[in-house]
CSV table of C-alpha atoms in Angstrom, one decimal:
chain,number,residue,atom,x,y,z
N,1,MET,CA,-11.6,27.3,-9.4
N,2,LEU,CA,-9.1,28.9,-11.8
N,3,LYS,CA,-11.1,31.5,-13.7
N,4,THR,CA,-8.6,33.8,-15.5
N,5,LYS,CA,-6.0,32.8,-18.1
N,6,GLN,CA,-3.2,34.4,-16.1
N,7,SER,CA,-4.1,32.3,-13.0
N,8,LYS,CA,-4.2,29.2,-15.1
N,9,ILE,CA,-0.8,29.9,-16.6
N,10,ILE,CA,0.8,30.6,-13.2
N,11,SER,CA,-0.7,27.5,-11.6
N,12,VAL,CA,0.2,25.2,-14.4
N,13,SER,CA,3.8,26.6,-14.5
N,14,VAL,CA,4.3,26.1,-10.8
N,15,PHE,CA,2.8,22.6,-10.9
N,16,LEU,CA,5.1,21.6,-13.8
N,17,VAL,CA,8.2,23.0,-12.2
N,18,ILE,CA,7.5,21.1,-8.9
N,19,GLU,CA,6.8,17.9,-10.9
N,20,ALA,CA,10.1,18.4,-12.8
N,21,LEU,CA,12.0,18.7,-9.5
N,22,LEU,CA,10.3,15.6,-8.2
N,23,GLN,CA,11.4,13.8,-11.4
N,24,VAL,CA,15.0,14.6,-10.7
N,25,LEU,CA,14.6,13.5,-7.0
N,26,VAL,CA,13.0,10.2,-8.1
N,27,GLN,CA,16.2,9.4,-10.2
N,28,ILE,CA,18.8,10.4,-7.5
N,29,THR,CA,17.2,9.2,-4.3
N,30,SER,CA,16.8,5.7,-2.9
N,31,GLY,CA,15.0,3.8,-0.1
N,32,GLU,CA,12.2,5.4,1.9
N,33,THR,CA,13.1,8.8,0.6
N,34,ASN,CA,12.6,7.6,-3.0
N,35,ASP,CA,9.3,6.0,-2.0
N,36,PHE,CA,8.1,9.3,-0.5
N,37,VAL,CA,9.2,11.4,-3.5
N,38,SER,CA,7.7,8.9,-5.9
N,39,TYR,CA,4.3,8.9,-4.2
N,40,SER,CA,4.4,12.7,-3.9
N,41,VAL,CA,4.4,12.8,-7.7
N,42,VAL,CA,1.0,11.0,-7.9
N,43,ALA,CA,-0.4,12.8,-4.8
N,44,LEU,CA,0.5,16.3,-6.3
N,45,ALA,CA,-1.2,15.4,-9.6
N,46,ALA,CA,-4.4,14.4,-7.7
N,47,ILE,CA,-4.3,17.6,-5.6
N,48,PHE,CA,-3.8,19.7,-8.7
N,49,THR,CA,-6.9,18.3,-10.3
N,50,LEU,CA,-8.8,19.9,-7.4
N,51,VAL,CA,-7.6,23.3,-8.6
N,52,CYS,CA,-9.2,22.6,-12.0
N,53,PHE,CA,-12.7,21.9,-10.5
N,54,GLU,CA,-15.5,22.0,-12.9
N,55,ARG,CA,-19.0,20.5,-12.9
N,56,THR,CA,-18.4,18.2,-15.8
N,57,LYS,CA,-18.1,14.5,-16.5
N,58,SER,CA,-14.6,14.9,-17.7
N,59,TYR,CA,-13.5,16.5,-14.5
N,60,LEU,CA,-15.2,14.1,-12.2
N,61,LEU,CA,-13.9,11.0,-14.1
N,62,THR,CA,-10.4,12.4,-14.2
N,63,GLN,CA,-10.5,13.2,-10.5
N,64,ALA,CA,-11.8,9.7,-9.8
N,65,ALA,CA,-8.9,8.3,-11.9
N,66,THR,CA,-6.3,10.2,-10.0
N,67,ILE,CA,-7.7,8.8,-6.7
N,68,THR,CA,-7.7,5.2,-7.9
N,69,THR,CA,-4.1,5.8,-9.1
N,70,LEU,CA,-3.2,7.0,-5.6
N,71,PHE,CA,-4.6,3.8,-4.2
N,72,ALA,CA,-2.8,1.7,-6.8
N,73,ASP,CA,0.5,3.3,-6.0
N,74,LEU,CA,-0.1,2.9,-2.3
N,75,PHE,CA,0.2,-0.8,-2.8
N,76,LEU,CA,3.2,-0.6,-5.2
N,77,VAL,CA,5.2,2.3,-3.8
N,78,VAL,CA,4.4,2.8,-0.1
N,79,ILE,CA,3.6,-0.7,1.1
N,80,ASP,CA,6.6,-2.9,1.5
N,81,PRO,CA,6.6,-5.5,0.1
N,82,MET,CA,4.4,-4.4,-2.7
N,83,ILE,CA,1.0,-6.1,-3.3
N,84,GLN,CA,0.5,-6.2,-7.0
N,85,LEU,CA,-3.1,-7.6,-7.4
N,86,PRO,CA,-5.0,-4.9,-5.6
N,87,ALA,CA,-2.7,-2.3,-7.3
N,88,MET,CA,-3.7,-3.6,-10.7
N,89,ILE,CA,-7.4,-3.7,-9.7
N,90,PHE,CA,-7.2,0.0,-8.8
N,91,PHE,CA,-5.2,0.7,-12.0
N,92,SER,CA,-8.0,-1.0,-14.0
N,93,GLY,CA,-10.4,1.4,-12.3
N,94,THR,CA,-8.2,4.2,-13.5
N,95,GLN,CA,-8.4,3.1,-17.1
N,96,ILE,CA,-12.1,2.6,-16.9
N,97,CYS,CA,-12.5,6.2,-15.7
N,98,TYR,CA,-10.4,7.4,-18.6
N,99,PHE,CA,-12.4,5.2,-21.0
N,100,LEU,CA,-15.6,6.8,-19.7
N,101,ARG,CA,-14.1,10.3,-20.1
N,102,LEU,CA,-13.2,9.5,-23.7
N,103,TYR,CA,-16.7,7.9,-24.2
N,104,PHE,CA,-18.6,11.0,-23.0
N,105,GLU,CA,-16.3,13.3,-24.9
N,106,THR,CA,-17.2,11.5,-28.1
N,107,ASN,CA,-19.8,13.5,-30.1
N,108,THR,CA,-21.5,10.8,-32.3
N,109,LYS,CA,-23.6,7.9,-31.2
N,110,LYS,CA,-22.1,5.7,-34.0
N,111,GLU,CA,-18.5,6.2,-32.7
N,112,ARG,CA,-19.6,5.5,-29.2
N,113,GLN,CA,-21.1,2.2,-30.3
N,114,ILE,CA,-18.0,1.3,-32.3
N,115,HIS,CA,-15.8,2.2,-29.3
N,116,ILE,CA,-17.8,-0.1,-27.0
N,117,VAL,CA,-17.9,-3.1,-29.4
N,118,LEU,CA,-14.2,-2.9,-30.3
N,119,ARG,CA,-13.1,-2.5,-26.7
N,120,GLY,CA,-15.3,-5.4,-25.6
N,121,ILE,CA,-14.3,-7.8,-28.3
N,122,LEU,CA,-10.5,-7.1,-28.2
N,123,THR,CA,-10.4,-7.2,-24.4
N,124,LEU,CA,-12.1,-10.6,-24.3
N,125,THR,CA,-9.8,-11.8,-27.1
N,126,VAL,CA,-6.7,-10.7,-25.2
N,127,LEU,CA,-7.9,-12.4,-22.0
N,128,ILE,CA,-8.5,-15.7,-23.9
N,129,PHE,CA,-5.1,-15.4,-25.6
N,130,THR,CA,-3.5,-14.9,-22.1
N,131,LEU,CA,-5.1,-18.1,-20.9
N,132,ILE,CA,-3.9,-20.0,-24.0
N,133,VAL,CA,-0.3,-18.7,-23.7
N,134,LEU,CA,0.3,-18.8,-20.0
N,135,LYS,CA,-1.7,-22.1,-19.4
N,136,GLU,CA,-1.0,-23.3,-15.9
N,137,LYS,CA,0.9,-20.1,-15.1
N,138,THR,CA,-2.3,-18.1,-15.5
N,139,ASP,CA,-3.4,-16.3,-12.3
N,140,ALA,CA,-5.6,-13.4,-11.2
N,141,LEU,CA,-2.7,-11.0,-11.5
N,142,SER,CA,-2.0,-11.9,-15.1
N,143,MET,CA,-5.6,-11.6,-16.1
N,144,VAL,CA,-6.3,-8.3,-14.4
N,145,SER,CA,-3.0,-6.9,-15.7
N,146,MET,CA,-3.9,-7.8,-19.3
N,147,PHE,CA,-7.4,-6.4,-18.9
N,148,TYR,CA,-5.8,-3.2,-17.6
N,149,TYR,CA,-3.1,-3.0,-20.3
N,150,THR,CA,-5.6,-3.7,-23.1
N,151,ASN,CA,-7.9,-0.9,-21.9
N,152,LEU,CA,-4.9,1.5,-21.5
N,153,ILE,CA,-3.9,0.8,-25.2
N,154,PHE,CA,-7.5,1.5,-26.3
N,155,ASN,CA,-7.5,4.8,-24.3
N,156,VAL,CA,-4.3,5.9,-26.0
N,157,VAL,CA,-5.7,5.1,-29.4
N,158,PHE,CA,-9.0,7.0,-28.8
N,159,ALA,CA,-7.3,9.9,-27.1
N,160,PHE,CA,-5.2,10.4,-30.3
N,161,ILE,CA,-8.2,10.0,-32.5
N,162,HIS,CA,-9.6,13.0,-30.5
N,163,PHE,CA,-6.1,14.6,-30.3
N,164,ASN,CA,-7.4,18.2,-30.9
N,165,LYS,CA,-9.7,18.0,-27.9
N,166,SER,CA,-6.8,17.5,-25.5
N,167,LYS,CA,-3.3,17.0,-26.7
N,168,ALA,CA,-2.0,16.9,-23.0
N,169,PHE,CA,-4.4,14.0,-22.3
N,170,ALA,CA,-3.3,12.0,-25.3
N,171,PHE,CA,0.4,12.4,-24.6
N,172,GLY,CA,-0.2,11.7,-20.9
N,173,LEU,CA,-1.8,8.4,-21.7
N,174,LEU,CA,0.9,7.5,-24.2
N,175,LEU,CA,3.6,8.1,-21.5
N,176,PHE,CA,1.5,6.0,-19.1
N,177,LEU,CA,1.5,3.2,-21.6
N,178,LEU,CA,5.3,3.4,-22.1
N,179,CYS,CA,5.8,3.3,-18.3
N,180,ASP,CA,3.6,0.2,-17.9
N,181,THR,CA,5.2,-1.5,-20.9
N,182,ILE,CA,8.5,-1.3,-19.1
N,183,ILE,CA,7.1,-2.5,-15.8
N,184,GLY,CA,5.2,-5.3,-17.6
N,185,LEU,CA,8.3,-6.6,-19.3
N,186,ASP,CA,10.0,-6.8,-15.9
N,187,ILE,CA,7.1,-8.7,-14.3
N,188,MET,CA,6.9,-11.1,-17.2
N,189,ALA,CA,10.6,-11.8,-17.1
N,190,LYS,CA,10.4,-12.6,-13.3
N,191,SER,CA,7.1,-14.5,-13.2
N,192,TYR,CA,5.8,-15.7,-16.6
N,193,ILE,CA,8.1,-15.6,-19.6
N,194,THR,CA,11.8,-16.5,-19.7
N,195,GLY,CA,14.4,-16.0,-22.4
N,196,GLU,CA,17.6,-14.3,-23.2
N,197,TRP,CA,16.0,-11.5,-25.2
N,198,ILE,CA,13.7,-10.4,-22.4
N,199,GLU,CA,16.5,-10.6,-19.8
N,200,ALA,CA,18.8,-8.6,-22.1
N,201,LEU,CA,16.0,-6.0,-22.6
N,202,ASN,CA,15.4,-5.6,-18.9
N,203,SER,CA,19.1,-5.3,-18.2
N,204,LEU,CA,19.3,-2.5,-20.7
N,205,LEU,CA,16.2,-0.7,-19.1
N,206,SER,CA,17.5,-1.1,-15.6
N,207,SER,CA,20.3,1.3,-16.3
N,208,MET,CA,17.9,4.1,-15.4
N,209,ASN,CA,14.5,4.3,-13.7
N,210,TRP,CA,12.8,4.5,-17.1
N,211,ALA,CA,9.4,3.6,-15.8
N,212,TRP,CA,9.3,6.8,-13.7
N,213,ILE,CA,10.9,8.9,-16.4
N,214,PHE,CA,7.7,8.2,-18.4
N,215,TYR,CA,5.3,8.0,-15.4
N,216,VAL,CA,6.0,11.5,-13.9
N,217,PRO,CA,5.2,13.5,-17.0
N,218,SER,CA,2.2,11.2,-17.7
N,219,GLN,CA,0.6,12.1,-14.4
N,220,ALA,CA,1.4,15.8,-14.9
N,221,LEU,CA,0.0,16.0,-18.4
N,222,ILE,CA,-3.2,14.2,-17.5
N,223,ALA,CA,-3.7,16.6,-14.6
N,224,ILE,CA,-3.3,19.7,-16.7
N,225,SER,CA,-5.4,18.2,-19.5
N,226,LEU,CA,-8.4,19.6,-17.6
N,227,ILE,CA,-7.2,23.2,-18.0
N,228,LYS,CA,-8.9,25.3,-20.7
N,229,PHE,CA,-7.0,28.5,-21.4
N,230,LYS,CA,-9.9,30.2,-23.0
N,231,ASN,CA,-11.8,32.5,-20.7
N,232,LYS,CA,-15.1,31.2,-21.8
N,233,LYS,CA,-16.5,28.2,-20.0
N,234,SER,CA,-15.9,24.8,-21.6
N,235,SER,CA,-18.9,22.9,-22.9
N,236,THR,CA,-17.3,19.5,-22.2
């Protein structure tokens, strides 16, 4: 929808300013107000991708990812108490969409094959390792979460391999990873792994809402990663 460089710059600037304001509100509000503000961050990112409409696989997959992210955060942010399993299933869908975006943006057949094989082998390895480590504590949530987290790591790695194609996308996924690492540590401490070190780390991280400090810019960067500031039409 945005055709001129000027309209793109204005739209991106307004979007980033609003997301920055929401970031501040996420940190200083609480209760239902905080839930509303937090969900608005994700909703705004999804809406902004509509402004970037293009008939490309990258656009369609990114739009699909923002929608699955909206559903995931519905279960984590809006619904009280949160329901983690469906949230992680939707988040897994998000990372599959980003994987497909990276896959289709890869130019060579050989690299695509390597990407598929490595991702498949390491994802399976991580799931088996999870079963071995957690033993009787293994449940659907832990398995889906590890599937999700492994694929997120892969997406970060391959986004940085193709860093020049979209710096915003690479950094957006990296911040996504940092956010979920913090959340994952908290979940492990409460449900799966105990120890003084993880309790001390979570106590340190609880001083601020670090997860959302990373999450807000991650969603903003992923949304603007679709913007091409050159006036000619992108071939992606």
